């Protein structure tokens, strides 16, 4: 079964006490915001955001106690997360989603930085798939590492705040066809290890920096001079 929580537009709801268990899935409906502050969730049916915003504001990102891999606000490690068209999953720089498979079905994965030091607003992503054109927006530092990132013939639009970074590397595999479109400012960094890109168009309107190896196969890279 599924637990649907509908939050009306302009409203915000916090979960401080409710625990979910078993094969249940959690579905965030409605145009408002749901703040998943209650950790140690044990539901295994996954998390779905159909509208509005799902977030976790439970401390600063400098405190790794609140990392999803430790805090478990969205179920045990490995639980799937799906973000539908028009919806936002806002992690506020709360560290680590590396072992949570994320599907962007037209929605937005948003790293709004952090609540403390700007140097600690990291968001780490491992397994990411697109089932529609979607958005990854970052106000601070976001890492895509390990992999894979499956484009499935869709576009990932990446607007960055000037001075922020998107890091790719650590063995990430980009599987096309598809497009990675950094549309505004920031740094595109290829770091550490070997990154494979297969049939993916990269459009970088910002600063490009290569600290690792990027192997490309059947691709186009367009590099602009946007603010960074």
Short mmCIF file of C-alpha atoms in Angstrom, two decimals:
data_model
loop_
_atom_site.label_atom_id
_atom_site.label_comp_id
_atom_site.label_asym_id
_atom_site.label_seq_id
_atom_site.Cartn_x
_atom_site.Cartn_y
_atom_site.Cartn_z
CA UNK A 1 0.00 0.00 0.00
CA UNK A 2 0.89 3.67 -0.05
CA UNK A 3 0.58 6.58 2.34
CA UNK A 4 -0.42 9.75 0.45
CA UNK A 5 0.19 13.08 2.17
CA UNK A 6 -1.34 16.07 0.39
CA UNK A 7 -0.06 19.49 1.39
CA UNK A 8 -1.99 22.45 -0.07
CA UNK A 9 -0.29 25.26 -1.93
CA UNK A 10 1.36 27.80 0.36
CA UNK A 11 1.42 25.39 3.32
CA UNK A 12 4.26 23.50 4.97
CA UNK A 13 4.04 20.31 7.03
CA UNK A 14 6.75 18.77 9.24
CA UNK A 15 6.94 15.13 10.23
CA UNK A 16 8.55 15.00 13.67
CA UNK A 17 6.98 11.82 15.09
CA UNK A 18 5.41 9.52 12.47
CA UNK A 19 7.33 6.32 11.62
CA UNK A 20 6.58 4.13 8.60
CA UNK A 21 7.33 0.40 8.32
CA UNK A 22 7.10 -2.55 5.97
CA UNK A 23 6.49 -2.53 2.22
CA UNK A 24 4.59 0.76 2.39
CA UNK A 25 5.48 3.55 -0.03
CA UNK A 26 5.33 7.26 0.80
CA UNK A 27 3.75 9.64 -1.73
CA UNK A 28 3.97 13.42 -1.39
CA UNK A 29 1.00 15.09 -3.14
CA UNK A 30 -0.15 18.71 -3.31
CA UNK A 31 1.66 21.96 -4.17
CA UNK A 32 2.92 22.66 -0.63
CA UNK A 33 6.09 21.53 1.18
CA UNK A 34 6.64 18.41 3.30
CA UNK A 35 9.68 18.39 5.61
CA UNK A 36 10.75 14.83 6.47
CA UNK A 37 12.36 15.54 9.83
CA UNK A 38 11.67 12.15 11.38
CA UNK A 39 14.55 9.75 10.80
CA UNK A 40 14.90 5.97 11.15
CA UNK A 41 12.14 5.28 8.62
CA UNK A 42 11.86 1.61 7.71
CA UNK A 43 9.43 1.63 4.77
CA UNK A 44 10.77 -0.16 1.69
CA UNK A 45 8.23 0.76 -1.01
CA UNK A 46 10.06 3.91 -2.00
CA UNK A 47 9.32 7.62 -2.04
CA UNK A 48 7.39 9.48 -4.75
CA UNK A 49 6.97 13.23 -5.13
CA UNK A 50 4.02 14.00 -7.41
CA UNK A 51 3.73 17.75 -6.73
CA UNK A 52 5.14 20.52 -4.58
CA UNK A 53 8.34 20.02 -2.60
CA UNK A 54 9.71 17.23 -0.44
CA UNK A 55 12.67 18.26 1.69
CA UNK A 56 14.64 17.32 4.78
CA UNK A 57 15.61 20.24 6.99
CA UNK A 58 16.97 18.54 10.05
CA UNK A 59 20.22 20.32 10.82
CA UNK A 60 23.17 21.60 8.86
CA UNK A 61 24.86 19.57 6.17
CA UNK A 62 28.08 19.80 8.17
CA UNK A 63 26.51 17.38 10.64
CA UNK A 64 26.61 14.01 8.87
CA UNK A 65 24.14 12.64 11.41
CA UNK A 66 21.50 14.04 9.07
CA UNK A 67 22.88 12.47 5.92
CA UNK A 68 20.09 10.34 4.37
CA UNK A 69 22.41 7.32 4.49
CA UNK A 70 22.55 7.68 8.28
CA UNK A 71 19.33 9.48 9.13
CA UNK A 72 17.07 7.30 6.91
CA UNK A 73 14.33 9.90 6.46
CA UNK A 74 13.41 8.30 3.12
CA UNK A 75 13.64 4.65 4.09
CA UNK A 76 16.63 2.29 4.23
CA UNK A 77 19.60 2.72 1.94
CA UNK A 78 18.67 1.51 -1.54
CA UNK A 79 15.04 2.67 -1.41
CA UNK A 80 13.96 4.27 -4.72
CA UNK A 81 12.98 7.94 -5.04
CA UNK A 82 10.85 9.22 -7.95
CA UNK A 83 10.22 12.90 -8.73
CA UNK A 84 7.34 13.61 -11.12
CA UNK A 85 6.78 16.51 -13.51
CA UNK A 86 6.52 19.85 -11.71
CA UNK A 87 7.65 18.43 -8.36
CA UNK A 88 10.87 19.19 -6.44
CA UNK A 89 13.05 17.03 -4.21
CA UNK A 90 15.11 19.56 -2.25
CA UNK A 91 18.01 18.09 -0.29
CA UNK A 92 19.38 21.38 1.07
CA UNK A 93 22.97 20.16 0.83
CA UNK A 94 22.32 17.31 3.24
CA UNK A 95 25.19 15.23 1.99
CA UNK A 96 24.62 11.79 0.64
CA UNK A 97 22.09 10.18 -1.70
CA UNK A 98 24.76 8.00 -3.25
CA UNK A 99 23.05 4.65 -2.65
CA UNK A 100 19.48 5.80 -3.28
CA UNK A 101 18.36 5.22 -6.91
CA UNK A 102 16.67 8.42 -8.11
CA UNK A 103 14.36 8.71 -11.11
CA UNK A 104 13.56 12.17 -12.45
CA UNK A 105 10.30 11.91 -14.36
CA UNK A 106 10.15 15.56 -15.39
CA UNK A 107 10.85 16.81 -11.87
CA UNK A 108 13.67 18.72 -10.21
CA UNK A 109 16.42 17.54 -7.88
CA UNK A 110 17.47 20.67 -6.00
CA UNK A 111 20.50 21.27 -3.81
CA UNK A 112 19.75 24.60 -2.15
CA UNK A 113 23.11 24.68 -0.43
CA UNK A 114 23.08 24.22 3.31
CA UNK A 115 21.99 25.89 6.51
CA UNK A 116 25.51 26.48 7.81
CA UNK A 117 28.93 26.93 6.24
CA UNK A 118 28.82 27.31 2.44
CA UNK A 119 31.80 24.94 2.25
CA UNK A 120 29.72 22.04 3.55
CA UNK A 121 26.78 22.12 1.13
CA UNK A 122 27.71 18.94 -0.69
CA UNK A 123 25.16 16.66 -2.32
CA UNK A 124 26.43 13.30 -3.57
CA UNK A 125 24.41 11.36 -6.16
CA UNK A 126 25.15 7.89 -7.48
CA UNK A 127 22.34 6.22 -9.42
CA UNK A 128 20.24 8.68 -11.47
CA UNK A 129 17.82 7.96 -14.34
CA UNK A 130 15.69 10.24 -16.52
CA UNK A 131 12.28 9.18 -17.82
CA UNK A 132 11.48 12.72 -19.07
CA UNK A 133 13.37 15.98 -19.53
CA UNK A 134 14.31 17.04 -15.99
CA UNK A 135 16.35 19.49 -13.90
CA UNK A 136 19.26 19.28 -11.48
CA UNK A 137 19.64 22.70 -9.84
CA UNK A 138 22.48 23.48 -7.44
CA UNK A 139 23.30 26.44 -5.22
CA UNK A 140 26.47 24.89 -3.84
CA UNK A 141 28.52 21.78 -4.64
CA UNK A 142 26.94 18.71 -6.17
CA UNK A 143 28.77 15.48 -7.00
CA UNK A 144 27.68 12.82 -9.47
CA UNK A 145 29.94 9.84 -8.91
CA UNK A 146 29.98 6.11 -9.34
CA UNK A 147 27.03 5.79 -11.63
CA UNK A 148 25.25 5.16 -13.77
CA UNK A 149 23.42 8.22 -15.07
CA UNK A 150 20.90 7.01 -17.66
CA UNK A 151 19.55 9.73 -19.95
CA UNK A 152 17.13 7.50 -21.90
CA UNK A 153 16.97 10.03 -24.78
CA UNK A 154 16.14 12.96 -22.46
CA UNK A 155 17.81 16.22 -21.37
CA UNK A 156 19.13 16.99 -17.90
CA UNK A 157 19.12 20.78 -17.52
CA UNK A 158 21.62 21.98 -14.93
CA UNK A 159 21.30 25.63 -13.83
CA UNK A 160 24.09 26.47 -11.38
CA UNK A 161 24.47 29.47 -9.12
CA UNK A 162 27.57 31.47 -10.03
CA UNK A 163 30.44 30.17 -7.88
CA UNK A 164 28.91 26.73 -7.42
CA UNK A 165 30.20 23.43 -8.81
CA UNK A 166 28.96 20.29 -10.47
CA UNK A 167 31.54 17.51 -10.10
CA UNK A 168 31.42 14.40 -12.28
CA UNK A 169 33.79 11.50 -11.94
CA UNK A 170 34.80 8.68 -9.69
CA UNK A 171 33.80 6.12 -12.32
CA UNK A 172 30.49 7.68 -13.41
CA UNK A 173 29.05 6.24 -16.62
CA UNK A 174 26.78 8.49 -18.68
CA UNK A 175 24.55 6.40 -20.89
CA UNK A 176 22.81 8.13 -23.80
CA UNK A 177 21.40 9.12 -26.05
CA UNK A 178 20.66 12.33 -24.21
CA UNK A 179 21.89 15.79 -23.31
CA UNK A 180 23.63 17.29 -20.27
CA UNK A 181 22.88 21.03 -20.50
CA UNK A 182 24.64 23.30 -18.01
CA UNK A 183 22.68 26.44 -18.78
CA UNK A 184 23.98 29.14 -16.46
CA UNK A 185 27.24 29.80 -14.70
CA UNK A 186 29.24 27.71 -12.28
CA UNK A 187 31.97 25.13 -12.80
CA UNK A 188 31.81 21.79 -14.59
CA UNK A 189 34.57 19.68 -13.04
CA UNK A 190 35.69 16.25 -14.18
CA UNK A 191 37.59 14.83 -11.20
CA UNK A 192 39.30 11.61 -10.10
CA UNK A 193 39.11 8.31 -11.91
CA UNK A 194 37.73 7.56 -15.36
CA UNK A 195 34.35 8.88 -16.48
CA UNK A 196 32.67 7.33 -19.53
CA UNK A 197 30.19 9.22 -21.72
CA UNK A 198 28.31 7.32 -24.42
CA UNK A 199 26.18 9.20 -26.97
CA UNK A 200 25.66 12.18 -24.66
CA UNK A 201 25.80 15.82 -25.78
CA UNK A 202 27.43 18.09 -23.22
CA UNK A 203 26.59 21.79 -23.43
CA UNK A 204 28.62 23.72 -20.88
CA UNK A 205 27.78 27.41 -20.44
CA UNK A 206 30.25 28.02 -17.62
CA UNK A 207 33.78 27.07 -16.62
CA UNK A 208 35.23 23.70 -17.62
CA UNK A 209 37.96 22.05 -15.55
CA UNK A 210 39.46 18.58 -16.15
CA UNK A 211 41.12 16.93 -13.14
CA UNK A 212 40.35 13.39 -14.22
CA UNK A 213 39.81 11.37 -17.38
CA UNK A 214 36.70 11.80 -19.54
CA UNK A 215 36.28 9.18 -22.26
CA UNK A 216 33.63 10.16 -24.79
CA UNK A 217 31.98 8.06 -27.49
CA UNK A 218 29.67 9.49 -30.14
CA UNK A 219 29.08 12.87 -28.54
CA UNK A 220 29.12 16.62 -28.99
CA UNK A 221 30.60 19.07 -26.49
CA UNK A 222 29.75 22.75 -26.79
CA UNK A 223 31.63 25.03 -24.42
CA UNK A 224 30.41 28.56 -23.69
CA UNK A 225 31.76 31.45 -21.66
CA UNK A 226 29.02 31.98 -19.10
CA UNK A 227 29.70 33.56 -15.72
CA UNK A 228 31.33 31.28 -13.18
#
